[in-house]
Coordinates of C-alpha atoms in Angstrom, one line a residue:
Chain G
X1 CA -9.0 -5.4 9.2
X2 CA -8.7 -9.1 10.0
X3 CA -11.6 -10.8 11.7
X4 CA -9.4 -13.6 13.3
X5 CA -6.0 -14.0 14.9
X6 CA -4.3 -17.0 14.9
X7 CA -2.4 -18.9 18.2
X8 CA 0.5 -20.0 18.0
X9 CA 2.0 -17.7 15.0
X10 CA 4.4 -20.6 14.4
X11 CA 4.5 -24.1 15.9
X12 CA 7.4 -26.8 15.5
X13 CA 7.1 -30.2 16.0
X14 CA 8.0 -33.8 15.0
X15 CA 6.5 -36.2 12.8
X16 CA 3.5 -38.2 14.4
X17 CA 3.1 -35.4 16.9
X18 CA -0.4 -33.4 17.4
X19 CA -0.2 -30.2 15.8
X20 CA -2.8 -27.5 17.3
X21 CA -3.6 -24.7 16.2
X22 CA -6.2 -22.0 17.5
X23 CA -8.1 -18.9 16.1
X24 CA -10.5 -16.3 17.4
X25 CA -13.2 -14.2 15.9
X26 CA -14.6 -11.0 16.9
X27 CA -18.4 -10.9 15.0
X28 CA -21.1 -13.7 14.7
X29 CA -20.4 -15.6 12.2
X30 CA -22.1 -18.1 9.4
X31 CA -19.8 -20.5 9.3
X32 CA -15.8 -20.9 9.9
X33 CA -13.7 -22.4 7.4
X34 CA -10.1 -23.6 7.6
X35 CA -7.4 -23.6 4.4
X36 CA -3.7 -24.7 3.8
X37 CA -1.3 -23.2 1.8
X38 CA 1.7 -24.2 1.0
X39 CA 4.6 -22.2 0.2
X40 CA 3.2 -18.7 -0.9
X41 CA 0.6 -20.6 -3.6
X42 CA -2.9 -21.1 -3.8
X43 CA -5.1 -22.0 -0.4
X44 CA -6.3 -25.3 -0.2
X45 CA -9.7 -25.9 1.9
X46 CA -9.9 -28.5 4.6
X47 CA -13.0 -28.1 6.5
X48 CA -16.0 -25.7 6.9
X49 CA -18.1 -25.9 10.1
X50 CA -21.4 -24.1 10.6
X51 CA -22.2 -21.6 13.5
X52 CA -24.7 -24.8 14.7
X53 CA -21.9 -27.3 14.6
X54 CA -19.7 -27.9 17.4
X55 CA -17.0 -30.6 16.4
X56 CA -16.0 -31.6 12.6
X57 CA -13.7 -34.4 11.8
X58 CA -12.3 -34.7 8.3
X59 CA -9.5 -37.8 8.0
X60 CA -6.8 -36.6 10.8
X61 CA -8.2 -33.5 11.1
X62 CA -10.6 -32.3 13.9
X63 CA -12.6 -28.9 14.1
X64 CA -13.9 -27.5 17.1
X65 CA -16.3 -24.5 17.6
X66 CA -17.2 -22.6 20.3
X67 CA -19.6 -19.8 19.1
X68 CA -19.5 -18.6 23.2
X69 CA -16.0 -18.1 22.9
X70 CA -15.6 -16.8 19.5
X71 CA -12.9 -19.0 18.8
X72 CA -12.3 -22.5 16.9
X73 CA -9.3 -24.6 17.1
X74 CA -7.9 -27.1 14.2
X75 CA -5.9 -30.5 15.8
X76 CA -4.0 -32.5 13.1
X77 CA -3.1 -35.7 14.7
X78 CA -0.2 -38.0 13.6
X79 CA 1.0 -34.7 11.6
X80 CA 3.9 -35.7 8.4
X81 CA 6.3 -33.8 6.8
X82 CA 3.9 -33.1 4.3
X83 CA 1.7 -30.9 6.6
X84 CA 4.1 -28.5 6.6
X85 CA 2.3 -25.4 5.9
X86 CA 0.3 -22.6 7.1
X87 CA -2.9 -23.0 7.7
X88 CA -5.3 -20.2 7.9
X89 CA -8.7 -19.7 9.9
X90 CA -11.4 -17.5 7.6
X91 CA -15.2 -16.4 8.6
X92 CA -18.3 -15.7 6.7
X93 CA -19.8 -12.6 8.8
X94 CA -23.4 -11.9 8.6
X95 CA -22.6 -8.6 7.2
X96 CA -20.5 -10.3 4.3
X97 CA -24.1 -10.2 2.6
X98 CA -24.1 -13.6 1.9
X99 CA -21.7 -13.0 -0.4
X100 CA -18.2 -15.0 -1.1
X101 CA -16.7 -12.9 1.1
X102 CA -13.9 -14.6 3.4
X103 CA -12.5 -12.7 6.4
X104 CA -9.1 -14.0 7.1
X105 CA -6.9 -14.8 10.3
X106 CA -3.2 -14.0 10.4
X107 CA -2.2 -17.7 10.1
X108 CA -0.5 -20.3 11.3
X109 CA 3.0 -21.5 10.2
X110 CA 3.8 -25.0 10.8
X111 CA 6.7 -26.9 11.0
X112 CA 6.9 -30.9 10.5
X113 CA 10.5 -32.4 11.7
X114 CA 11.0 -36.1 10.0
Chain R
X1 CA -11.8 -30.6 -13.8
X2 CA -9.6 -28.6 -14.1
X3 CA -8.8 -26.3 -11.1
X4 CA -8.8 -22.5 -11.0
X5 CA -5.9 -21.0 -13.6
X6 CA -4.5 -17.6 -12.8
X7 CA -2.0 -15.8 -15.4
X8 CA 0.1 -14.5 -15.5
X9 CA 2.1 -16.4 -12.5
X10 CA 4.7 -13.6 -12.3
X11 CA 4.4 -10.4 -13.0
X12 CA 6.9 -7.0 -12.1
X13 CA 6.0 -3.4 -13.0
X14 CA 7.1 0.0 -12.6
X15 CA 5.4 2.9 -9.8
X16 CA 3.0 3.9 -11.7
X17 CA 1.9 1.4 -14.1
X18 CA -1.3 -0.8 -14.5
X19 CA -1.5 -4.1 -14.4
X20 CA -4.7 -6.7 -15.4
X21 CA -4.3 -9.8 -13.8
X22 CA -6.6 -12.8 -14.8
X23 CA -9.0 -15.9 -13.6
X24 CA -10.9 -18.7 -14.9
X25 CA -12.8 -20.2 -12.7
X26 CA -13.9 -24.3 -12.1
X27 CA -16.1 -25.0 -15.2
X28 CA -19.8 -23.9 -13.9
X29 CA -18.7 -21.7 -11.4
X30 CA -20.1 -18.5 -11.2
X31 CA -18.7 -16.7 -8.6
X32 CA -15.2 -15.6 -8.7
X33 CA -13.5 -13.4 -5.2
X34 CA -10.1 -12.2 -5.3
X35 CA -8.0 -11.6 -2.5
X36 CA -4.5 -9.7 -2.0
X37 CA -2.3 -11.5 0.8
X38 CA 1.3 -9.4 1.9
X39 CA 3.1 -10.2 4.5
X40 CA 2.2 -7.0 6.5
X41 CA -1.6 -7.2 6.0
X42 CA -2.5 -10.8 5.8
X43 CA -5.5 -12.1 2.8
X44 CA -7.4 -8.8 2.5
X45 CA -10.8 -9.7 0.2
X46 CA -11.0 -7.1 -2.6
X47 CA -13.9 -7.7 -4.5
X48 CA -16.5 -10.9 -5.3
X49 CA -18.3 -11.2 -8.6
X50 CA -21.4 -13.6 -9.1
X51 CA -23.0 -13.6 -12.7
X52 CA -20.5 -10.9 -14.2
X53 CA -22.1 -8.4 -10.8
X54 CA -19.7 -7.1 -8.0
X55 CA -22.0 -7.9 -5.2
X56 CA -19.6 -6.8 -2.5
X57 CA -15.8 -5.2 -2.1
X58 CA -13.3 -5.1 0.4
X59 CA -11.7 -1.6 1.7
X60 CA -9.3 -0.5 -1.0
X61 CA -8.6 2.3 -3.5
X62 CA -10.7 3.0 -6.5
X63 CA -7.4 2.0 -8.4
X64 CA -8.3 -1.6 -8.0
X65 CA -10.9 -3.0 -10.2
X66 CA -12.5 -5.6 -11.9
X67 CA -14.9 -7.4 -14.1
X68 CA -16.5 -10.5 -15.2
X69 CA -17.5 -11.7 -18.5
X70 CA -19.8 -14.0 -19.5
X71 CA -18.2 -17.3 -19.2
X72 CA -16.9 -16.3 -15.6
X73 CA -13.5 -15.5 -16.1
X74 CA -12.7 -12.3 -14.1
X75 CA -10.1 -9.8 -14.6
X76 CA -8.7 -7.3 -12.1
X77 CA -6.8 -3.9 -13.0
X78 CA -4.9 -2.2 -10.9
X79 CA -4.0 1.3 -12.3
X80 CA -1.0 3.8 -11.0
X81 CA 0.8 1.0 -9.3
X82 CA 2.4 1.7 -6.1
X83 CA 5.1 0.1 -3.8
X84 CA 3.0 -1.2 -1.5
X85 CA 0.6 -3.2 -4.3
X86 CA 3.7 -6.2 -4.2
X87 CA 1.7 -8.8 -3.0
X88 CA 0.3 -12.6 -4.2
X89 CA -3.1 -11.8 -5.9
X90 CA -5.3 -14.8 -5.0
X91 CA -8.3 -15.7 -7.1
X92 CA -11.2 -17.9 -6.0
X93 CA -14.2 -19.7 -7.5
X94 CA -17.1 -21.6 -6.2
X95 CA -20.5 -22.7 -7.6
X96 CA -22.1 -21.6 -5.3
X97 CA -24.1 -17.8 -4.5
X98 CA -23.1 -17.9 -0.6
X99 CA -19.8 -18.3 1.2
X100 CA -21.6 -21.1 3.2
X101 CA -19.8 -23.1 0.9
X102 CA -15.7 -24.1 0.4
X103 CA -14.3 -21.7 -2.0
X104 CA -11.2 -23.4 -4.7
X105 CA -8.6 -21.1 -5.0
X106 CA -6.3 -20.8 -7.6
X107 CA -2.1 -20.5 -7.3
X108 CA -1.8 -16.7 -7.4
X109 CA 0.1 -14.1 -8.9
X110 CA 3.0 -13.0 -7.8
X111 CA 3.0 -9.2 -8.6
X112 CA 6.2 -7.2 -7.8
X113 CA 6.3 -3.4 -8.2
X114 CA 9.6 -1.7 -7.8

């Protein structure tokens, strides 16, 4: 089963509007990754932050975590066209091993108007 | 460097065939996951190999299986296909042994089985 759900399932907005996006978590966690993906091909990763980490910025993006709350929520600001996409939430339990094992959320779809 | 390659890119079978789908990692990486995304069930992880060893897999049928060789590259075969096995097979590599780290995923395969 998935270890995240995703809020909003879709979201639709113009260009040079804030797109954001939320996802909870149900165990503890290592670390909390988020990925693109365009168009049913490969995921494309954007920014990991680590269980002691509470904000991560990377370009427009910003990651928050809130380990209390089991969730994390990704803001793109200024969003284009081009971040159409859906973008995905994925966790590294403890019980993973250690191992490359990713635990997925449903995903977001989003939807850039010009 | 060249990015993670997947073939092939398409694929379609008959119930009850096998398939072996493949993927080279990033040069140097070592540790190859693969994932099965549908639209019903999300990215479920399947299986991870570091160092041609499966150190963990996800919660599926003994009719999915893999390996590694020596120079990375993995394979996975899925035997008696089934309906429900349609899905983009996702392949990812990073150099590193943990999941504390981003993971480079490659486009996919798009298997259909009718």
């Amino acid at each position: 089963s998935q270890q995240g759900e995703e809020d909003p399932q879709a979201l639709s907005i113009q260009e040079g509007e804030n797109a954001t996006m939320n996802c909870s978590y149900k165990t503890s966690i290592n670390n909390l990754q988020w990925y693109r993906q365009n168009s049913g091909r490969g995921l494309v990763h954007l920014i990991l932050i680590r269980s002691n980490e509470r904000e991560k910025h990377s370009g427009r993006l910003r990651v928050t975590l809130d380990t209390s709350k089991k969730s994390s929520s990704l803001l793109i600001t200024a969003s284009r066209a081009a971040d159409t996409a859906s973008y995905f939430c994925a966790t590294d339990p403890p019980l993973s091993g250690g191992y490359n094992k990713l635990i997925f959320g449903a995903g977001t779809r989003l939807a850039v108007h010009p | 460097k060249a990015g993670v390659t997947q073939t092939p890119r398409y694929l379609i079978k008959t119930r009850g065939q096998q398939v072996t789908l493949s993927c080279s990692p990033i040069s140097g990486h070592r540790s190859v996951s693969w994932y099965q995304q549908t639209p019903g069930q999300g990215l479920q992880f399947l299986f991870e190999y570091f160092s041609e060893t499966q150190r963990n897999k996800g919660n599926f049928p003994g009719r999915f299986s893999g390996r590694q060789f020596s120079n990375s590259r993995s394979e996975m075969n899925v035997s008696t296909l089934e309906l429900g096995d349609s899905a983009l097979y996702l392949c990812a590599s990073s150099f590193r042994r943990t999941s504390s780290y981003e993971q480079y995923f490659g486009p996919g395969t798009r298997l259909t089985v009718t």
